[in-house]
């Protein structure tokens, strides 16, 4: 059991064998929001199917701002102890990611539809086959 007031040692995301930078984690790119964005564009609204992706994105964003010193503040604190203004920053960050994901899906809707039609016909695809259908990811 940990003593009151003592922060747990944070776990950090790693990329290519080293800690990630703010540039690698943000600004929001929308990747974890892509499924939800596709639901919004195709179905007209989000469903509960995107809950785990949204939870993961929220944890990442909260950690960026509260634990890893990658936001406006560098004081480390437990994510559960975020002040209201920092919670609003996290919400804005997540909304920007969602908006970006929706705009990418709208822009690439024809490719998404081709991918869906191919998956319905063939039931599964290799990654290279999916990339051939939709093309390379858009650059940031």
JSON list of C-alpha atoms in Angstrom, two decimals:
[
{"chain": "A", "resi": 1, "resn": "UNK", "atom": "CA", "xyz": [0.00, 0.00, 0.00]},
{"chain": "A", "resi": 2, "resn": "UNK", "atom": "CA", "xyz": [1.37, 3.41, -0.85]},
{"chain": "A", "resi": 3, "resn": "UNK", "atom": "CA", "xyz": [1.52, 6.27, 1.57]},
{"chain": "A", "resi": 4, "resn": "UNK", "atom": "CA", "xyz": [-0.91, 9.18, 1.17]},
{"chain": "A", "resi": 5, "resn": "UNK", "atom": "CA", "xyz": [0.38, 12.03, -0.93]},
{"chain": "A", "resi": 6, "resn": "UNK", "atom": "CA", "xyz": [3.02, 9.91, -2.65]},
{"chain": "A", "resi": 7, "resn": "UNK", "atom": "CA", "xyz": [2.75, 9.62, -6.41]},
{"chain": "A", "resi": 8, "resn": "UNK", "atom": "CA", "xyz": [3.12, 6.25, -8.09]},
{"chain": "A", "resi": 9, "resn": "UNK", "atom": "CA", "xyz": [5.93, 5.98, -10.57]},
{"chain": "A", "resi": 10, "resn": "UNK", "atom": "CA", "xyz": [4.29, 6.62, -13.93]},
{"chain": "A", "resi": 11, "resn": "UNK", "atom": "CA", "xyz": [4.54, 4.20, -16.79]},
{"chain": "A", "resi": 12, "resn": "UNK", "atom": "CA", "xyz": [5.61, 5.82, -20.04]},
{"chain": "A", "resi": 13, "resn": "UNK", "atom": "CA", "xyz": [4.79, 4.96, -23.63]},
{"chain": "A", "resi": 14, "resn": "UNK", "atom": "CA", "xyz": [7.81, 3.80, -25.61]},
{"chain": "A", "resi": 15, "resn": "UNK", "atom": "CA", "xyz": [8.53, 4.06, -29.30]},
{"chain": "A", "resi": 16, "resn": "UNK", "atom": "CA", "xyz": [11.44, 2.41, -31.07]},
{"chain": "A", "resi": 17, "resn": "UNK", "atom": "CA", "xyz": [13.02, 1.45, -27.73]},
{"chain": "A", "resi": 18, "resn": "UNK", "atom": "CA", "xyz": [12.96, 4.95, -26.22]},
{"chain": "A", "resi": 19, "resn": "UNK", "atom": "CA", "xyz": [10.48, 7.22, -24.44]},
{"chain": "A", "resi": 20, "resn": "UNK", "atom": "CA", "xyz": [8.04, 9.07, -26.70]},
{"chain": "A", "resi": 21, "resn": "UNK", "atom": "CA", "xyz": [8.18, 12.82, -27.15]},
{"chain": "A", "resi": 22, "resn": "UNK", "atom": "CA", "xyz": [5.29, 15.27, -27.18]},
{"chain": "A", "resi": 23, "resn": "UNK", "atom": "CA", "xyz": [5.69, 15.48, -30.96]},
{"chain": "A", "resi": 24, "resn": "UNK", "atom": "CA", "xyz": [5.15, 11.71, -31.24]},
{"chain": "A", "resi": 25, "resn": "UNK", "atom": "CA", "xyz": [2.12, 11.69, -28.90]},
{"chain": "A", "resi": 26, "resn": "UNK", "atom": "CA", "xyz": [0.55, 14.99, -29.90]},
{"chain": "A", "resi": 27, "resn": "UNK", "atom": "CA", "xyz": [-0.84, 17.18, -31.32]},
{"chain": "A", "resi": 28, "resn": "UNK", "atom": "CA", "xyz": [-3.86, 14.97, -31.56]},
{"chain": "A", "resi": 29, "resn": "UNK", "atom": "CA", "xyz": [-3.76, 12.86, -34.69]},
{"chain": "A", "resi": 30, "resn": "UNK", "atom": "CA", "xyz": [-7.12, 11.16, -34.39]},
{"chain": "A", "resi": 31, "resn": "UNK", "atom": "CA", "xyz": [-5.87, 7.58, -34.66]},
{"chain": "A", "resi": 32, "resn": "UNK", "atom": "CA", "xyz": [-7.62, 6.33, -31.53]},
{"chain": "A", "resi": 33, "resn": "UNK", "atom": "CA", "xyz": [-10.74, 8.17, -32.66]},
{"chain": "A", "resi": 34, "resn": "UNK", "atom": "CA", "xyz": [-10.93, 6.61, -36.13]},
{"chain": "A", "resi": 35, "resn": "UNK", "atom": "CA", "xyz": [-13.52, 3.93, -35.33]},
{"chain": "A", "resi": 36, "resn": "UNK", "atom": "CA", "xyz": [-15.78, 6.41, -33.59]},
{"chain": "A", "resi": 37, "resn": "UNK", "atom": "CA", "xyz": [-15.30, 8.87, -36.47]},
{"chain": "A", "resi": 38, "resn": "UNK", "atom": "CA", "xyz": [-16.28, 6.20, -38.99]},
{"chain": "A", "resi": 39, "resn": "UNK", "atom": "CA", "xyz": [-19.44, 5.50, -36.99]},
{"chain": "A", "resi": 40, "resn": "UNK", "atom": "CA", "xyz": [-20.32, 9.20, -36.96]},
{"chain": "A", "resi": 41, "resn": "UNK", "atom": "CA", "xyz": [-19.76, 9.58, -40.71]},
{"chain": "A", "resi": 42, "resn": "UNK", "atom": "CA", "xyz": [-21.33, 6.29, -41.84]},
{"chain": "A", "resi": 43, "resn": "UNK", "atom": "CA", "xyz": [-24.06, 5.74, -39.24]},
{"chain": "A", "resi": 44, "resn": "UNK", "atom": "CA", "xyz": [-24.75, 9.36, -38.33]},
{"chain": "A", "resi": 45, "resn": "UNK", "atom": "CA", "xyz": [-23.80, 8.91, -34.66]},
{"chain": "A", "resi": 46, "resn": "UNK", "atom": "CA", "xyz": [-21.29, 7.17, -32.41]},
{"chain": "A", "resi": 47, "resn": "UNK", "atom": "CA", "xyz": [-22.07, 3.92, -30.63]},
{"chain": "A", "resi": 48, "resn": "UNK", "atom": "CA", "xyz": [-20.80, 2.24, -27.49]},
{"chain": "A", "resi": 49, "resn": "UNK", "atom": "CA", "xyz": [-18.48, 0.18, -29.70]},
{"chain": "A", "resi": 50, "resn": "UNK", "atom": "CA", "xyz": [-15.84, 2.91, -29.51]},
{"chain": "A", "resi": 51, "resn": "UNK", "atom": "CA", "xyz": [-15.83, 3.12, -25.72]},
{"chain": "A", "resi": 52, "resn": "UNK", "atom": "CA", "xyz": [-12.56, 1.27, -25.16]},
{"chain": "A", "resi": 53, "resn": "UNK", "atom": "CA", "xyz": [-10.70, 3.34, -27.79]},
{"chain": "A", "resi": 54, "resn": "UNK", "atom": "CA", "xyz": [-12.07, 6.52, -26.26]},
{"chain": "A", "resi": 55, "resn": "UNK", "atom": "CA", "xyz": [-11.05, 5.39, -22.76]},
{"chain": "A", "resi": 56, "resn": "UNK", "atom": "CA", "xyz": [-7.52, 4.61, -23.99]},
{"chain": "A", "resi": 57, "resn": "UNK", "atom": "CA", "xyz": [-7.25, 8.01, -25.70]},
{"chain": "A", "resi": 58, "resn": "UNK", "atom": "CA", "xyz": [-8.48, 9.72, -22.54]},
{"chain": "A", "resi": 59, "resn": "UNK", "atom": "CA", "xyz": [-5.89, 7.96, -20.35]},
{"chain": "A", "resi": 60, "resn": "UNK", "atom": "CA", "xyz": [-3.12, 8.85, -22.81]},
{"chain": "A", "resi": 61, "resn": "UNK", "atom": "CA", "xyz": [-4.18, 12.49, -22.96]},
{"chain": "A", "resi": 62, "resn": "UNK", "atom": "CA", "xyz": [-4.59, 12.80, -19.18]},
{"chain": "A", "resi": 63, "resn": "UNK", "atom": "CA", "xyz": [-1.14, 11.29, -18.67]},
{"chain": "A", "resi": 64, "resn": "UNK", "atom": "CA", "xyz": [0.39, 13.65, -21.22]},
{"chain": "A", "resi": 65, "resn": "UNK", "atom": "CA", "xyz": [-0.98, 16.62, -19.30]},
{"chain": "A", "resi": 66, "resn": "UNK", "atom": "CA", "xyz": [-0.76, 15.36, -15.71]},
{"chain": "A", "resi": 67, "resn": "UNK", "atom": "CA", "xyz": [2.06, 12.85, -15.39]},
{"chain": "A", "resi": 68, "resn": "UNK", "atom": "CA", "xyz": [4.57, 13.22, -18.20]},
{"chain": "A", "resi": 69, "resn": "UNK", "atom": "CA", "xyz": [5.01, 17.00, -18.33]},
{"chain": "A", "resi": 70, "resn": "UNK", "atom": "CA", "xyz": [3.95, 17.18, -21.99]},
{"chain": "A", "resi": 71, "resn": "UNK", "atom": "CA", "xyz": [1.16, 19.72, -21.57]},
{"chain": "A", "resi": 72, "resn": "UNK", "atom": "CA", "xyz": [0.94, 23.32, -20.41]},
{"chain": "A", "resi": 73, "resn": "UNK", "atom": "CA", "xyz": [1.94, 22.38, -16.87]},
{"chain": "A", "resi": 74, "resn": "UNK", "atom": "CA", "xyz": [4.91, 20.33, -15.77]},
{"chain": "A", "resi": 75, "resn": "UNK", "atom": "CA", "xyz": [3.89, 19.57, -12.19]},
{"chain": "A", "resi": 76, "resn": "UNK", "atom": "CA", "xyz": [3.26, 15.84, -11.89]},
{"chain": "A", "resi": 77, "resn": "UNK", "atom": "CA", "xyz": [-0.01, 14.82, -10.31]},
{"chain": "A", "resi": 78, "resn": "UNK", "atom": "CA", "xyz": [-2.34, 11.87, -10.27]},
{"chain": "A", "resi": 79, "resn": "UNK", "atom": "CA", "xyz": [-4.74, 11.99, -13.20]},
{"chain": "A", "resi": 80, "resn": "UNK", "atom": "CA", "xyz": [-7.65, 11.67, -10.75]},
{"chain": "A", "resi": 81, "resn": "UNK", "atom": "CA", "xyz": [-6.56, 14.96, -9.15]},
{"chain": "A", "resi": 82, "resn": "UNK", "atom": "CA", "xyz": [-6.73, 17.13, -12.25]},
{"chain": "A", "resi": 83, "resn": "UNK", "atom": "CA", "xyz": [-8.06, 20.65, -11.72]},
{"chain": "A", "resi": 84, "resn": "UNK", "atom": "CA", "xyz": [-11.05, 21.68, -13.78]},
{"chain": "A", "resi": 85, "resn": "UNK", "atom": "CA", "xyz": [-9.04, 23.83, -16.20]},
{"chain": "A", "resi": 86, "resn": "UNK", "atom": "CA", "xyz": [-6.75, 20.90, -16.99]},
{"chain": "A", "resi": 87, "resn": "UNK", "atom": "CA", "xyz": [-9.74, 18.59, -17.47]},
{"chain": "A", "resi": 88, "resn": "UNK", "atom": "CA", "xyz": [-11.04, 21.11, -20.01]},
{"chain": "A", "resi": 89, "resn": "UNK", "atom": "CA", "xyz": [-7.68, 21.01, -21.84]},
{"chain": "A", "resi": 90, "resn": "UNK", "atom": "CA", "xyz": [-7.89, 17.20, -21.98]},
{"chain": "A", "resi": 91, "resn": "UNK", "atom": "CA", "xyz": [-11.44, 17.44, -23.33]},
{"chain": "A", "resi": 92, "resn": "UNK", "atom": "CA", "xyz": [-10.34, 19.97, -25.98]},
{"chain": "A", "resi": 93, "resn": "UNK", "atom": "CA", "xyz": [-7.41, 17.76, -26.97]},
{"chain": "A", "resi": 94, "resn": "UNK", "atom": "CA", "xyz": [-9.73, 14.75, -27.38]},
{"chain": "A", "resi": 95, "resn": "UNK", "atom": "CA", "xyz": [-12.28, 16.82, -29.33]},
{"chain": "A", "resi": 96, "resn": "UNK", "atom": "CA", "xyz": [-9.54, 18.03, -31.70]},
{"chain": "A", "resi": 97, "resn": "UNK", "atom": "CA", "xyz": [-8.50, 14.41, -32.27]},
{"chain": "A", "resi": 98, "resn": "UNK", "atom": "CA", "xyz": [-12.11, 13.43, -32.93]},
{"chain": "A", "resi": 99, "resn": "UNK", "atom": "CA", "xyz": [-12.65, 16.34, -35.32]},
{"chain": "A", "resi": 100, "resn": "UNK", "atom": "CA", "xyz": [-9.47, 15.44, -37.21]},
{"chain": "A", "resi": 101, "resn": "UNK", "atom": "CA", "xyz": [-10.51, 11.79, -37.47]},
{"chain": "A", "resi": 102, "resn": "UNK", "atom": "CA", "xyz": [-13.97, 12.74, -38.78]},
{"chain": "A", "resi": 103, "resn": "UNK", "atom": "CA", "xyz": [-12.44, 15.07, -41.40]},
{"chain": "A", "resi": 104, "resn": "UNK", "atom": "CA", "xyz": [-10.08, 12.29, -42.58]},
{"chain": "A", "resi": 105, "resn": "UNK", "atom": "CA", "xyz": [-12.96, 9.79, -42.83]},
{"chain": "A", "resi": 106, "resn": "UNK", "atom": "CA", "xyz": [-15.09, 12.30, -44.78]},
{"chain": "A", "resi": 107, "resn": "UNK", "atom": "CA", "xyz": [-12.16, 13.04, -47.11]},
{"chain": "A", "resi": 108, "resn": "UNK", "atom": "CA", "xyz": [-11.48, 9.32, -47.67]},
{"chain": "A", "resi": 109, "resn": "UNK", "atom": "CA", "xyz": [-15.06, 8.03, -47.58]},
{"chain": "A", "resi": 110, "resn": "UNK", "atom": "CA", "xyz": [-14.87, 6.46, -51.06]},
{"chain": "A", "resi": 111, "resn": "UNK", "atom": "CA", "xyz": [-11.81, 4.44, -49.98]},
{"chain": "A", "resi": 112, "resn": "UNK", "atom": "CA", "xyz": [-13.57, 3.38, -46.79]},
{"chain": "A", "resi": 113, "resn": "UNK", "atom": "CA", "xyz": [-16.58, 2.19, -48.81]},
{"chain": "A", "resi": 114, "resn": "UNK", "atom": "CA", "xyz": [-14.32, 0.22, -51.21]},
{"chain": "A", "resi": 115, "resn": "UNK", "atom": "CA", "xyz": [-12.62, -1.39, -48.23]},
{"chain": "A", "resi": 116, "resn": "UNK", "atom": "CA", "xyz": [-15.97, -2.33, -46.67]},
{"chain": "A", "resi": 117, "resn": "UNK", "atom": "CA", "xyz": [-17.25, -3.81, -49.94]},
{"chain": "A", "resi": 118, "resn": "UNK", "atom": "CA", "xyz": [-14.08, -5.86, -50.37]},
{"chain": "A", "resi": 119, "resn": "UNK", "atom": "CA", "xyz": [-14.26, -7.11, -46.78]},
{"chain": "A", "resi": 120, "resn": "UNK", "atom": "CA", "xyz": [-17.89, -8.13, -47.24]},
{"chain": "A", "resi": 121, "resn": "UNK", "atom": "CA", "xyz": [-16.98, -10.06, -50.37]},
{"chain": "A", "resi": 122, "resn": "UNK", "atom": "CA", "xyz": [-13.77, -11.67, -49.11]},
{"chain": "A", "resi": 123, "resn": "UNK", "atom": "CA", "xyz": [-14.31, -11.73, -45.32]},
{"chain": "A", "resi": 124, "resn": "UNK", "atom": "CA", "xyz": [-10.66, -10.90, -44.53]},
{"chain": "A", "resi": 125, "resn": "UNK", "atom": "CA", "xyz": [-7.70, -8.99, -45.95]},
{"chain": "A", "resi": 126, "resn": "UNK", "atom": "CA", "xyz": [-3.98, -8.80, -45.30]},
{"chain": "A", "resi": 127, "resn": "UNK", "atom": "CA", "xyz": [-2.64, -5.41, -44.23]},
{"chain": "A", "resi": 128, "resn": "UNK", "atom": "CA", "xyz": [-0.94, -4.83, -47.58]},
{"chain": "A", "resi": 129, "resn": "UNK", "atom": "CA", "xyz": [-4.21, -5.59, -49.38]},
{"chain": "A", "resi": 130, "resn": "UNK", "atom": "CA", "xyz": [-6.10, -3.06, -47.26]},
{"chain": "A", "resi": 131, "resn": "UNK", "atom": "CA", "xyz": [-3.38, -0.47, -47.88]},
{"chain": "A", "resi": 132, "resn": "UNK", "atom": "CA", "xyz": [-3.66, -1.10, -51.63]},
{"chain": "A", "resi": 133, "resn": "UNK", "atom": "CA", "xyz": [-7.40, -0.38, -51.44]},
{"chain": "A", "resi": 134, "resn": "UNK", "atom": "CA", "xyz": [-7.28, 2.72, -49.26]},
{"chain": "A", "resi": 135, "resn": "UNK", "atom": "CA", "xyz": [-3.82, 4.01, -50.11]},
{"chain": "A", "resi": 136, "resn": "UNK", "atom": "CA", "xyz": [-1.21, 5.38, -47.76]},
{"chain": "A", "resi": 137, "resn": "UNK", "atom": "CA", "xyz": [-2.30, 7.17, -44.59]},
{"chain": "A", "resi": 138, "resn": "UNK", "atom": "CA", "xyz": [-2.56, 10.95, -44.93]},
{"chain": "A", "resi": 139, "resn": "UNK", "atom": "CA", "xyz": [0.53, 12.81, -43.72]},
{"chain": "A", "resi": 140, "resn": "UNK", "atom": "CA", "xyz": [0.26, 15.11, -40.70]}
]
